[in-house]
């Protein structure tokens, strides 16, 4: 891009001494390319001079876009991993809960039978308590899976 063209649309005040500094961003026609131009007045005792700084921001902006894209990809991967973990936790919980329910029912039936016959029930009661503890653990696992966004 021609330097003369870079400044053609900048409106200078009629009295240039009013202009002390300005920054302008320009696109040179290339997608994603951007140049920042900063200029400041540098007064001397005889004439006014200008300091002009050109800064190519193209690579900086591309790096920022890449950083954002990378963060989005990382978040998408994390979301997918959490969904997979939730699905696994749900499957494990159901695989444990189903046999526990059958065992618990058998224990309760036998508890009633032992009580009717006057037989000791402490062992069966202990097994039933442990099954309830395991059920609470399975429920916690299912709650965890729901928090991760998986099926409950």
PDB file of C-alpha atoms in Angstrom:
ATOM      1  CA  UNK A   1       0.000   0.000   0.000  1.00  0.00           C
ATOM      2  CA  UNK A   2       1.312   3.417  -0.968  1.00  0.00           C
ATOM      3  CA  UNK A   3       2.101   5.629   2.070  1.00  0.00           C
ATOM      4  CA  UNK A   4       0.375   8.588   0.429  1.00  0.00           C
ATOM      5  CA  UNK A   5      -2.833   6.528   0.139  1.00  0.00           C
ATOM      6  CA  UNK A   6      -2.637   5.497   3.777  1.00  0.00           C
ATOM      7  CA  UNK A   7      -3.181   9.072   4.902  1.00  0.00           C
ATOM      8  CA  UNK A   8      -5.627  10.241   2.263  1.00  0.00           C
ATOM      9  CA  UNK A   9      -8.764   9.683   4.351  1.00  0.00           C
ATOM     10  CA  UNK A  10      -7.341  11.187   7.555  1.00  0.00           C
ATOM     11  CA  UNK A  11      -8.931  14.558   8.122  1.00  0.00           C
ATOM     12  CA  UNK A  12      -6.335  17.028   9.387  1.00  0.00           C
ATOM     13  CA  UNK A  13      -7.614  20.139  11.115  1.00  0.00           C
ATOM     14  CA  UNK A  14      -7.043  23.385   9.237  1.00  0.00           C
ATOM     15  CA  UNK A  15      -4.450  24.373  11.807  1.00  0.00           C
ATOM     16  CA  UNK A  16      -2.092  21.377  12.020  1.00  0.00           C
ATOM     17  CA  UNK A  17      -0.775  22.625  15.347  1.00  0.00           C
ATOM     18  CA  UNK A  18      -4.085  21.463  16.906  1.00  0.00           C
ATOM     19  CA  UNK A  19      -3.213  17.893  15.997  1.00  0.00           C
ATOM     20  CA  UNK A  20      -0.863  16.386  18.566  1.00  0.00           C
ATOM     21  CA  UNK A  21      -1.277  12.642  17.977  1.00  0.00           C
ATOM     22  CA  UNK A  22      -3.519  10.155  16.262  1.00  0.00           C
ATOM     23  CA  UNK A  23      -3.669   6.425  15.621  1.00  0.00           C
ATOM     24  CA  UNK A  24      -5.250   4.884  12.541  1.00  0.00           C
ATOM     25  CA  UNK A  25      -5.834   1.235  11.683  1.00  0.00           C
ATOM     26  CA  UNK A  26      -5.808   0.262   8.038  1.00  0.00           C
ATOM     27  CA  UNK A  27      -6.510  -2.847   6.050  1.00  0.00           C
ATOM     28  CA  UNK A  28      -4.377  -3.231   2.954  1.00  0.00           C
ATOM     29  CA  UNK A  29      -6.915  -5.384   1.156  1.00  0.00           C
ATOM     30  CA  UNK A  30      -5.505  -8.718   2.321  1.00  0.00           C
ATOM     31  CA  UNK A  31      -8.040 -10.570   4.497  1.00  0.00           C
ATOM     32  CA  UNK A  32      -6.946 -10.346   8.114  1.00  0.00           C
ATOM     33  CA  UNK A  33      -4.113  -7.904   7.387  1.00  0.00           C
ATOM     34  CA  UNK A  34      -4.073  -4.783   9.507  1.00  0.00           C
ATOM     35  CA  UNK A  35      -1.578  -1.988   9.985  1.00  0.00           C
ATOM     36  CA  UNK A  36      -1.697   0.527  12.809  1.00  0.00           C
ATOM     37  CA  UNK A  37      -0.236   3.931  12.132  1.00  0.00           C
ATOM     38  CA  UNK A  38       0.526   6.254  15.018  1.00  0.00           C
ATOM     39  CA  UNK A  39       1.834   9.742  14.484  1.00  0.00           C
ATOM     40  CA  UNK A  40       2.666  12.500  16.890  1.00  0.00           C
ATOM     41  CA  UNK A  41       3.835  16.041  16.490  1.00  0.00           C
ATOM     42  CA  UNK A  42       7.400  16.713  17.599  1.00  0.00           C
ATOM     43  CA  UNK A  43       7.739  20.462  17.903  1.00  0.00           C
ATOM     44  CA  UNK A  44      11.117  22.112  17.566  1.00  0.00           C
ATOM     45  CA  UNK A  45      12.056  25.761  17.846  1.00  0.00           C
ATOM     46  CA  UNK A  46      11.983  26.293  14.081  1.00  0.00           C
ATOM     47  CA  UNK A  47       9.483  23.851  12.535  1.00  0.00           C
ATOM     48  CA  UNK A  48       7.061  21.162  13.519  1.00  0.00           C
ATOM     49  CA  UNK A  49       8.148  17.613  12.762  1.00  0.00           C
ATOM     50  CA  UNK A  50       6.111  14.442  12.878  1.00  0.00           C
ATOM     51  CA  UNK A  51       7.027  11.037  14.194  1.00  0.00           C
ATOM     52  CA  UNK A  52       5.183   8.261  12.351  1.00  0.00           C
ATOM     53  CA  UNK A  53       5.184   4.668  13.552  1.00  0.00           C
ATOM     54  CA  UNK A  54       3.834   1.833  11.401  1.00  0.00           C
ATOM     55  CA  UNK A  55       2.947  -1.400  13.169  1.00  0.00           C
ATOM     56  CA  UNK A  56       1.853  -4.534  11.319  1.00  0.00           C
ATOM     57  CA  UNK A  57      -0.779  -6.167  13.520  1.00  0.00           C
ATOM     58  CA  UNK A  58      -1.511  -9.037  11.138  1.00  0.00           C
ATOM     59  CA  UNK A  59       0.489 -11.700  12.994  1.00  0.00           C
ATOM     60  CA  UNK A  60      -0.694 -10.471  16.393  1.00  0.00           C
ATOM     61  CA  UNK A  61      -4.324 -10.750  15.333  1.00  0.00           C
ATOM     62  CA  UNK A  62      -3.767 -14.152  13.718  1.00  0.00           C
ATOM     63  CA  UNK A  63      -2.129 -15.394  16.936  1.00  0.00           C
ATOM     64  CA  UNK A  64      -5.084 -14.086  18.979  1.00  0.00           C
ATOM     65  CA  UNK A  65      -7.572 -15.781  16.643  1.00  0.00           C
ATOM     66  CA  UNK A  66      -5.595 -19.035  16.918  1.00  0.00           C
ATOM     67  CA  UNK A  67      -5.601 -18.738  20.706  1.00  0.00           C
ATOM     68  CA  UNK A  68      -9.385 -18.286  20.731  1.00  0.00           C
ATOM     69  CA  UNK A  69      -9.867 -21.213  18.338  1.00  0.00           C
ATOM     70  CA  UNK A  70      -7.615 -23.411  20.472  1.00  0.00           C
ATOM     71  CA  UNK A  71      -9.562 -22.486  23.622  1.00  0.00           C
ATOM     72  CA  UNK A  72     -12.845 -23.365  21.883  1.00  0.00           C
ATOM     73  CA  UNK A  73     -11.458 -26.706  20.724  1.00  0.00           C
ATOM     74  CA  UNK A  74     -10.205 -27.469  24.227  1.00  0.00           C
ATOM     75  CA  UNK A  75     -13.612 -26.630  25.711  1.00  0.00           C
ATOM     76  CA  UNK A  76     -15.384 -28.787  23.110  1.00  0.00           C
ATOM     77  CA  UNK A  77     -13.064 -31.700  23.907  1.00  0.00           C
ATOM     78  CA  UNK A  78     -13.622 -31.238  27.641  1.00  0.00           C
ATOM     79  CA  UNK A  79     -17.387 -31.185  27.131  1.00  0.00           C
ATOM     80  CA  UNK A  80     -17.181 -34.383  25.088  1.00  0.00           C
ATOM     81  CA  UNK A  81     -15.001 -36.040  27.745  1.00  0.00           C
ATOM     82  CA  UNK A  82     -17.435 -35.049  30.503  1.00  0.00           C
ATOM     83  CA  UNK A  83     -20.376 -36.441  28.515  1.00  0.00           C
ATOM     84  CA  UNK A  84     -18.481 -39.707  27.991  1.00  0.00           C
ATOM     85  CA  UNK A  85     -17.609 -39.889  31.691  1.00  0.00           C
ATOM     86  CA  UNK A  86     -21.253 -39.236  32.616  1.00  0.00           C
ATOM     87  CA  UNK A  87     -22.391 -41.995  30.266  1.00  0.00           C
ATOM     88  CA  UNK A  88     -19.849 -44.410  31.762  1.00  0.00           C
ATOM     89  CA  UNK A  89     -20.846 -43.509  35.331  1.00  0.00           C
ATOM     90  CA  UNK A  90     -24.522 -44.024  34.498  1.00  0.00           C
ATOM     91  CA  UNK A  91     -23.853 -47.407  32.933  1.00  0.00           C
ATOM     92  CA  UNK A  92     -21.738 -48.588  35.880  1.00  0.00           C
ATOM     93  CA  UNK A  93     -24.320 -47.374  38.394  1.00  0.00           C
ATOM     94  CA  UNK A  94     -27.144 -49.243  36.687  1.00  0.00           C
ATOM     95  CA  UNK A  95     -25.056 -52.406  36.333  1.00  0.00           C
ATOM     96  CA  UNK A  96     -24.428 -52.347  40.093  1.00  0.00           C
ATOM     97  CA  UNK A  97     -27.925 -51.274  41.137  1.00  0.00           C
ATOM     98  CA  UNK A  98     -29.797 -54.059  39.310  1.00  0.00           C
ATOM     99  CA  UNK A  99     -28.116 -57.013  41.086  1.00  0.00           C
ATOM    100  CA  UNK A 100     -28.176 -55.105  44.390  1.00  0.00           C
ATOM    101  CA  UNK A 101     -31.945 -54.830  44.150  1.00  0.00           C
ATOM    102  CA  UNK A 102     -32.292 -58.590  43.617  1.00  0.00           C
ATOM    103  CA  UNK A 103     -29.935 -59.381  46.512  1.00  0.00           C
ATOM    104  CA  UNK A 104     -31.761 -56.925  48.783  1.00  0.00           C
ATOM    105  CA  UNK A 105     -35.124 -58.531  47.992  1.00  0.00           C
ATOM    106  CA  UNK A 106     -33.747 -62.013  48.796  1.00  0.00           C
ATOM    107  CA  UNK A 107     -32.270 -60.737  52.062  1.00  0.00           C
ATOM    108  CA  UNK A 108     -35.580 -59.131  53.090  1.00  0.00           C
ATOM    109  CA  UNK A 109     -37.521 -62.318  52.319  1.00  0.00           C
ATOM    110  CA  UNK A 110     -35.060 -64.398  54.316  1.00  0.00           C
ATOM    111  CA  UNK A 111     -35.063 -61.872  57.179  1.00  0.00           C
ATOM    112  CA  UNK A 112     -38.824 -62.283  57.514  1.00  0.00           C
ATOM    113  CA  UNK A 113     -38.508 -66.088  57.348  1.00  0.00           C
ATOM    114  CA  UNK A 114     -35.721 -66.140  59.959  1.00  0.00           C
ATOM    115  CA  UNK A 115     -37.759 -63.902  62.300  1.00  0.00           C
ATOM    116  CA  UNK A 116     -40.811 -66.211  61.997  1.00  0.00           C
ATOM    117  CA  UNK A 117     -38.674 -69.242  62.893  1.00  0.00           C
ATOM    118  CA  UNK A 118     -36.832 -67.464  65.699  1.00  0.00           C
ATOM    119  CA  UNK A 119     -33.439 -67.797  63.997  1.00  0.00           C
ATOM    120  CA  UNK A 120     -30.666 -65.194  64.406  1.00  0.00           C
ATOM    121  CA  UNK A 121     -30.968 -62.326  61.882  1.00  0.00           C
ATOM    122  CA  UNK A 122     -27.922 -60.190  62.735  1.00  0.00           C
ATOM    123  CA  UNK A 123     -25.893 -61.391  59.731  1.00  0.00           C
ATOM    124  CA  UNK A 124     -28.747 -60.768  57.292  1.00  0.00           C
ATOM    125  CA  UNK A 125     -29.410 -57.353  58.851  1.00  0.00           C
ATOM    126  CA  UNK A 126     -25.722 -56.465  58.424  1.00  0.00           C
ATOM    127  CA  UNK A 127     -25.836 -57.530  54.762  1.00  0.00           C
ATOM    128  CA  UNK A 128     -28.986 -55.430  54.267  1.00  0.00           C
ATOM    129  CA  UNK A 129     -27.279 -52.376  55.849  1.00  0.00           C
ATOM    130  CA  UNK A 130     -24.276 -52.795  53.560  1.00  0.00           C
ATOM    131  CA  UNK A 131     -26.554 -53.090  50.525  1.00  0.00           C
ATOM    132  CA  UNK A 132     -28.238 -49.807  51.515  1.00  0.00           C
ATOM    133  CA  UNK A 133     -24.786 -48.185  51.853  1.00  0.00           C
ATOM    134  CA  UNK A 134     -23.880 -49.422  48.376  1.00  0.00           C
ATOM    135  CA  UNK A 135     -27.198 -48.094  47.036  1.00  0.00           C
ATOM    136  CA  UNK A 136     -26.355 -44.664  48.445  1.00  0.00           C
ATOM    137  CA  UNK A 137     -22.988 -44.821  46.660  1.00  0.00           C
ATOM    138  CA  UNK A 138     -24.721 -45.757  43.413  1.00  0.00           C
ATOM    139  CA  UNK A 139     -27.161 -42.876  43.870  1.00  0.00           C
ATOM    140  CA  UNK A 140     -24.225 -40.504  44.416  1.00  0.00           C
ATOM    141  CA  UNK A 141     -22.617 -41.825  41.241  1.00  0.00           C
ATOM    142  CA  UNK A 142     -25.848 -41.210  39.304  1.00  0.00           C
ATOM    143  CA  UNK A 143     -26.120 -37.693  40.764  1.00  0.00           C
ATOM    144  CA  UNK A 144     -22.535 -37.044  39.659  1.00  0.00           C
ATOM    145  CA  UNK A 145     -23.377 -38.274  36.156  1.00  0.00           C
ATOM    146  CA  UNK A 146     -26.403 -35.965  36.013  1.00  0.00           C
ATOM    147  CA  UNK A 147     -24.235 -32.990  37.055  1.00  0.00           C
ATOM    148  CA  UNK A 148     -21.873 -33.816  34.181  1.00  0.00           C
ATOM    149  CA  UNK A 149     -24.809 -33.685  31.809  1.00  0.00           C
ATOM    150  CA  UNK A 150     -25.286 -37.368  31.195  1.00  0.00           C
ATOM    151  CA  UNK A 151     -28.504 -39.380  31.212  1.00  0.00           C
ATOM    152  CA  UNK A 152     -29.868 -40.196  34.650  1.00  0.00           C
TER     153      UNK A 152
END
